[in-house]
mmCIF file of N, CA, C and O in Angstrom:
data_model
loop_
_atom_site.group_PDB
_atom_site.id
_atom_site.type_symbol
_atom_site.label_atom_id
_atom_site.label_comp_id
_atom_site.label_asym_id
_atom_site.label_seq_id
_atom_site.Cartn_x
_atom_site.Cartn_y
_atom_site.Cartn_z
ATOM 1 N N UNK A 1 0.829 -1.190 0.000
ATOM 2 C CA UNK A 1 0.000 0.000 0.000
ATOM 3 C C UNK A 1 0.875 1.257 0.000
ATOM 4 O O UNK A 1 0.582 2.200 -0.689
ATOM 5 N N UNK A 2 1.950 1.228 0.760
ATOM 6 C CA UNK A 2 2.842 2.391 0.839
ATOM 7 C C UNK A 2 3.500 2.659 -0.510
ATOM 8 O O UNK A 2 3.683 3.800 -0.890
ATOM 9 N N UNK A 3 3.853 1.606 -1.265
ATOM 10 C CA UNK A 3 4.506 1.777 -2.563
ATOM 11 C C UNK A 3 3.557 2.473 -3.544
ATOM 12 O O UNK A 3 3.951 3.366 -4.266
ATOM 13 N N UNK A 4 2.288 2.078 -3.550
ATOM 14 C CA UNK A 4 1.305 2.693 -4.438
ATOM 15 C C UNK A 4 1.125 4.163 -4.090
ATOM 16 O O UNK A 4 1.081 5.015 -4.970
ATOM 17 N N UNK A 5 1.072 4.463 -2.819
ATOM 18 C CA UNK A 5 0.898 5.836 -2.375
ATOM 19 C C UNK A 5 2.091 6.684 -2.796
ATOM 20 O O UNK A 5 1.924 7.804 -3.256
ATOM 21 N N UNK A 6 3.272 6.169 -2.680
ATOM 22 C CA UNK A 6 4.485 6.879 -3.072
ATOM 23 C C UNK A 6 4.503 7.117 -4.582
ATOM 24 O O UNK A 6 4.856 8.203 -5.043
ATOM 25 N N UNK A 7 4.114 6.133 -5.351
ATOM 26 C CA UNK A 7 4.065 6.265 -6.802
ATOM 27 C C UNK A 7 3.036 7.308 -7.214
ATOM 28 O O UNK A 7 3.295 8.122 -8.098
ATOM 29 N N UNK A 8 1.892 7.297 -6.576
ATOM 30 C CA UNK A 8 0.857 8.283 -6.875
ATOM 31 C C UNK A 8 1.350 9.684 -6.573
ATOM 32 O O UNK A 8 1.113 10.608 -7.350
ATOM 33 N N UNK A 9 2.051 9.859 -5.488
ATOM 34 C CA UNK A 9 2.598 11.169 -5.140
ATOM 35 C C UNK A 9 3.613 11.633 -6.178
ATOM 36 O O UNK A 9 3.636 12.795 -6.566
ATOM 37 N N UNK A 10 4.449 10.717 -6.632
ATOM 38 C CA UNK A 10 5.452 11.069 -7.640
ATOM 39 C C UNK A 10 4.782 11.508 -8.935
ATOM 40 O O UNK A 10 5.195 12.486 -9.552
ATOM 41 N N UNK A 11 3.753 10.789 -9.346
ATOM 42 C CA UNK A 11 3.042 11.152 -10.570
ATOM 43 C C UNK A 11 2.354 12.505 -10.432
ATOM 44 O O UNK A 11 2.368 13.302 -11.379
ATOM 45 N N UNK A 12 1.773 12.766 -9.281
ATOM 46 C CA UNK A 12 1.136 14.054 -9.042
ATOM 47 C C UNK A 12 2.166 15.170 -9.088
ATOM 48 O O UNK A 12 1.941 16.219 -9.705
ATOM 49 N N UNK A 13 3.292 14.963 -8.463
ATOM 50 C CA UNK A 13 4.363 15.956 -8.440
ATOM 51 C C UNK A 13 4.871 16.225 -9.854
ATOM 52 O O UNK A 13 5.042 17.386 -10.258
ATOM 53 N N UNK A 14 5.093 15.192 -10.641
ATOM 54 C CA UNK A 14 5.565 15.364 -12.010
ATOM 55 C C UNK A 14 4.530 16.071 -12.877
ATOM 56 O O UNK A 14 4.874 16.895 -13.728
ATOM 57 N N UNK A 15 3.258 15.766 -12.668
ATOM 58 C CA UNK A 15 2.197 16.438 -13.421
ATOM 59 C C UNK A 15 2.158 17.924 -13.096
ATOM 60 O O UNK A 15 1.951 18.757 -13.987
ATOM 61 N N UNK A 16 2.385 18.272 -11.849
ATOM 62 C CA UNK A 16 2.403 19.682 -11.458
ATOM 63 C C UNK A 16 3.586 20.397 -12.095
ATOM 64 O O UNK A 16 3.448 21.538 -12.561
ATOM 65 N N UNK A 17 4.725 19.760 -12.124
ATOM 66 C CA UNK A 17 5.902 20.363 -12.756
ATOM 67 C C UNK A 17 5.651 20.561 -14.253
ATOM 68 O O UNK A 17 5.976 21.614 -14.805
ATOM 69 N N UNK A 18 5.078 19.569 -14.893
ATOM 70 C CA UNK A 18 4.788 19.663 -16.317
ATOM 71 C C UNK A 18 3.806 20.799 -16.596
ATOM 72 O O UNK A 18 4.013 21.591 -17.523
ATOM 73 N N UNK A 19 2.752 20.904 -15.802
ATOM 74 C CA UNK A 19 1.769 21.968 -15.989
ATOM 75 C C UNK A 19 2.398 23.343 -15.788
ATOM 76 O O UNK A 19 2.133 24.277 -16.550
ATOM 77 N N UNK A 20 3.238 23.476 -14.792
ATOM 78 C CA UNK A 20 3.915 24.755 -14.540
ATOM 79 C C UNK A 20 4.860 25.093 -15.685
ATOM 80 O O UNK A 20 4.955 26.251 -16.099
ATOM 81 N N UNK A 21 5.543 24.102 -16.216
ATOM 82 C CA UNK A 21 6.471 24.331 -17.322
ATOM 83 C C UNK A 21 5.740 24.781 -18.579
ATOM 84 O O UNK A 21 6.151 25.729 -19.246
ATOM 85 N N UNK A 22 4.655 24.124 -18.891
ATOM 86 C CA UNK A 22 3.878 24.489 -20.082
ATOM 87 C C UNK A 22 3.286 25.888 -19.913
ATOM 88 O O UNK A 22 3.306 26.693 -20.842
ATOM 89 N N UNK A 23 2.784 26.173 -18.737
ATOM 90 C CA UNK A 23 2.228 27.497 -18.474
ATOM 91 C C UNK A 23 3.270 28.587 -18.576
ATOM 92 O O UNK A 23 2.994 29.675 -19.092
ATOM 93 N N UNK A 24 4.460 28.313 -18.128
ATOM 94 C CA UNK A 24 5.506 29.331 -18.178
ATOM 95 C C UNK A 24 5.977 29.568 -19.604
ATOM 96 O O UNK A 24 6.345 30.685 -19.959
ATOM 97 N N UNK A 25 5.949 28.558 -20.444
ATOM 98 C CA UNK A 25 6.366 28.733 -21.833
ATOM 99 C C UNK A 25 5.383 29.607 -22.607
ATOM 100 O O UNK A 25 5.773 30.375 -23.478
ATOM 101 N N UNK A 26 4.122 29.515 -22.263
ATOM 102 C CA UNK A 26 3.109 30.288 -22.969
ATOM 103 C C UNK A 26 3.088 31.754 -22.613
ATOM 104 O O UNK A 26 2.636 32.583 -23.395
ATOM 105 N N UNK A 27 3.586 32.143 -21.455
ATOM 106 C CA UNK A 27 3.485 33.523 -21.011
ATOM 107 C C UNK A 27 4.782 34.296 -21.033
ATOM 108 O O UNK A 27 4.865 35.372 -20.458
ATOM 109 N N UNK A 28 5.789 33.820 -21.703
ATOM 110 C CA UNK A 28 7.102 34.473 -21.688
ATOM 111 C C UNK A 28 7.222 35.515 -22.799
ATOM 112 O O UNK A 28 8.090 35.425 -23.659
ATOM 113 N N UNK A 29 6.367 36.534 -22.796
ATOM 114 C CA UNK A 29 6.419 37.559 -23.831
ATOM 115 C C UNK A 29 7.515 38.584 -23.548
ATOM 116 O O UNK A 29 8.056 39.186 -24.465
ATOM 117 N N UNK A 30 7.827 38.808 -22.286
ATOM 118 C CA UNK A 30 8.847 39.797 -21.924
ATOM 119 C C UNK A 30 9.773 39.217 -20.876
ATOM 120 O O UNK A 30 9.508 38.160 -20.307
ATOM 121 N N UNK A 31 10.839 39.925 -20.598
ATOM 122 C CA UNK A 31 11.765 39.481 -19.552
ATOM 123 C C UNK A 31 11.060 39.472 -18.201
ATOM 124 O O UNK A 31 11.217 38.539 -17.417
ATOM 125 N N UNK A 32 10.263 40.492 -17.944
ATOM 126 C CA UNK A 32 9.519 40.540 -16.676
ATOM 127 C C UNK A 32 8.555 39.365 -16.581
ATOM 128 O O UNK A 32 8.446 38.714 -15.540
ATOM 129 N N UNK A 33 7.869 39.073 -17.675
ATOM 130 C CA UNK A 33 6.945 37.935 -17.698
ATOM 131 C C UNK A 33 7.666 36.622 -17.474
ATOM 132 O O UNK A 33 7.162 35.730 -16.791
ATOM 133 N N UNK A 34 8.852 36.515 -18.046
ATOM 134 C CA UNK A 34 9.636 35.288 -17.864
ATOM 135 C C UNK A 34 10.011 35.115 -16.397
ATOM 136 O O UNK A 34 9.938 34.010 -15.854
ATOM 137 N N UNK A 35 10.397 36.209 -15.749
ATOM 138 C CA UNK A 35 10.748 36.136 -14.323
ATOM 139 C C UNK A 35 9.564 35.717 -13.476
ATOM 140 O O UNK A 35 9.699 34.901 -12.560
ATOM 141 N N UNK A 36 8.403 36.252 -13.786
ATOM 142 C CA UNK A 36 7.194 35.877 -13.042
ATOM 143 C C UNK A 36 6.845 34.411 -13.282
ATOM 144 O O UNK A 36 6.422 33.705 -12.359
ATOM 145 N N UNK A 37 6.998 33.956 -14.522
ATOM 146 C CA UNK A 37 6.716 32.559 -14.835
ATOM 147 C C UNK A 37 7.661 31.621 -14.100
ATOM 148 O O UNK A 37 7.247 30.582 -13.583
ATOM 149 N N UNK A 38 8.922 31.981 -14.057
ATOM 150 C CA UNK A 38 9.903 31.155 -13.353
ATOM 151 C C UNK A 38 9.586 31.107 -11.869
ATOM 152 O O UNK A 38 9.663 30.055 -11.233
ATOM 153 N N UNK A 39 9.186 32.250 -11.319
ATOM 154 C CA UNK A 39 8.832 32.297 -9.899
ATOM 155 C C UNK A 39 7.609 31.425 -9.617
ATOM 156 O O UNK A 39 7.602 30.656 -8.654
ATOM 157 N N UNK A 40 6.584 31.508 -10.462
ATOM 158 C CA UNK A 40 5.383 30.703 -10.232
ATOM 159 C C UNK A 40 5.675 29.215 -10.409
ATOM 160 O O UNK A 40 5.121 28.383 -9.688
ATOM 161 N N UNK A 41 6.558 28.877 -11.349
ATOM 162 C CA UNK A 41 6.941 27.471 -11.509
ATOM 163 C C UNK A 41 7.680 26.974 -10.274
ATOM 164 O O UNK A 41 7.454 25.853 -9.814
ATOM 165 N N UNK A 42 8.554 27.801 -9.720
ATOM 166 C CA UNK A 42 9.272 27.440 -8.497
ATOM 167 C C UNK A 42 8.323 27.226 -7.333
ATOM 168 O O UNK A 42 8.488 26.299 -6.538
ATOM 169 N N UNK A 43 7.308 28.086 -7.245
ATOM 170 C CA UNK A 43 6.314 27.933 -6.178
ATOM 171 C C UNK A 43 5.524 26.643 -6.355
ATOM 172 O O UNK A 43 5.230 25.952 -5.376
ATOM 173 N N UNK A 44 5.185 26.300 -7.602
ATOM 174 C CA UNK A 44 4.458 25.054 -7.856
ATOM 175 C C UNK A 44 5.295 23.843 -7.476
ATOM 176 O O UNK A 44 4.790 22.885 -6.889
ATOM 177 N N UNK A 45 6.575 23.887 -7.784
ATOM 178 C CA UNK A 45 7.471 22.785 -7.422
ATOM 179 C C UNK A 45 7.576 22.676 -5.905
ATOM 180 O O UNK A 45 7.532 21.585 -5.342
ATOM 181 N N UNK A 46 7.673 23.824 -5.240
ATOM 182 C CA UNK A 46 7.768 23.834 -3.782
ATOM 183 C C UNK A 46 6.504 23.249 -3.154
ATOM 184 O O UNK A 46 6.580 22.430 -2.227
ATOM 185 N N UNK A 47 5.333 23.628 -3.658
ATOM 186 C CA UNK A 47 4.078 23.099 -3.131
ATOM 187 C C UNK A 47 3.983 21.600 -3.382
ATOM 188 O O UNK A 47 3.526 20.840 -2.521
ATOM 189 N N UNK A 48 4.411 21.172 -4.562
ATOM 190 C CA UNK A 48 4.382 19.747 -4.866
ATOM 191 C C UNK A 48 5.301 18.945 -3.963
ATOM 192 O O UNK A 48 4.970 17.858 -3.509
ATOM 193 N N UNK A 49 6.456 19.521 -3.655
ATOM 194 C CA UNK A 49 7.397 18.844 -2.750
ATOM 195 C C UNK A 49 6.820 18.747 -1.345
ATOM 196 O O UNK A 49 6.974 17.724 -0.679
ATOM 197 N N UNK A 50 6.136 19.800 -0.910
ATOM 198 C CA UNK A 50 5.512 19.767 0.415
ATOM 199 C C UNK A 50 4.416 18.720 0.469
ATOM 200 O O UNK A 50 4.300 17.979 1.449
ATOM 201 N N UNK A 51 3.589 18.635 -0.587
ATOM 202 C CA UNK A 51 2.535 17.634 -0.609
ATOM 203 C C UNK A 51 3.111 16.222 -0.650
ATOM 204 O O UNK A 51 2.586 15.310 -0.031
ATOM 205 N N UNK A 52 4.181 16.042 -1.394
ATOM 206 C CA UNK A 52 4.795 14.720 -1.509
ATOM 207 C C UNK A 52 5.422 14.267 -0.195
ATOM 208 O O UNK A 52 5.483 13.069 0.077
ATOM 209 N N UNK A 53 5.853 15.216 0.607
ATOM 210 C CA UNK A 53 6.511 14.846 1.869
ATOM 211 C C UNK A 53 5.499 14.517 2.965
ATOM 212 O O UNK A 53 5.865 13.946 3.963
ATOM 213 N N UNK A 54 4.235 14.875 2.742
ATOM 214 C CA UNK A 54 3.200 14.597 3.774
ATOM 215 C C UNK A 54 2.631 13.239 3.633
ATOM 216 O O UNK A 54 2.460 12.538 2.862
#
């Protein structure tokens, strides 16, 4: 049961990273926009890591 739960968490975390990456690619019209996209992607990764550790 623990292995399945760990695998599910990994898939969720990877899906969040993928979604953040795709979203950041679409909004990079300016340098400022790119910085904001990178920051939001970092926040998504951080949230995913926190969820995975719980």
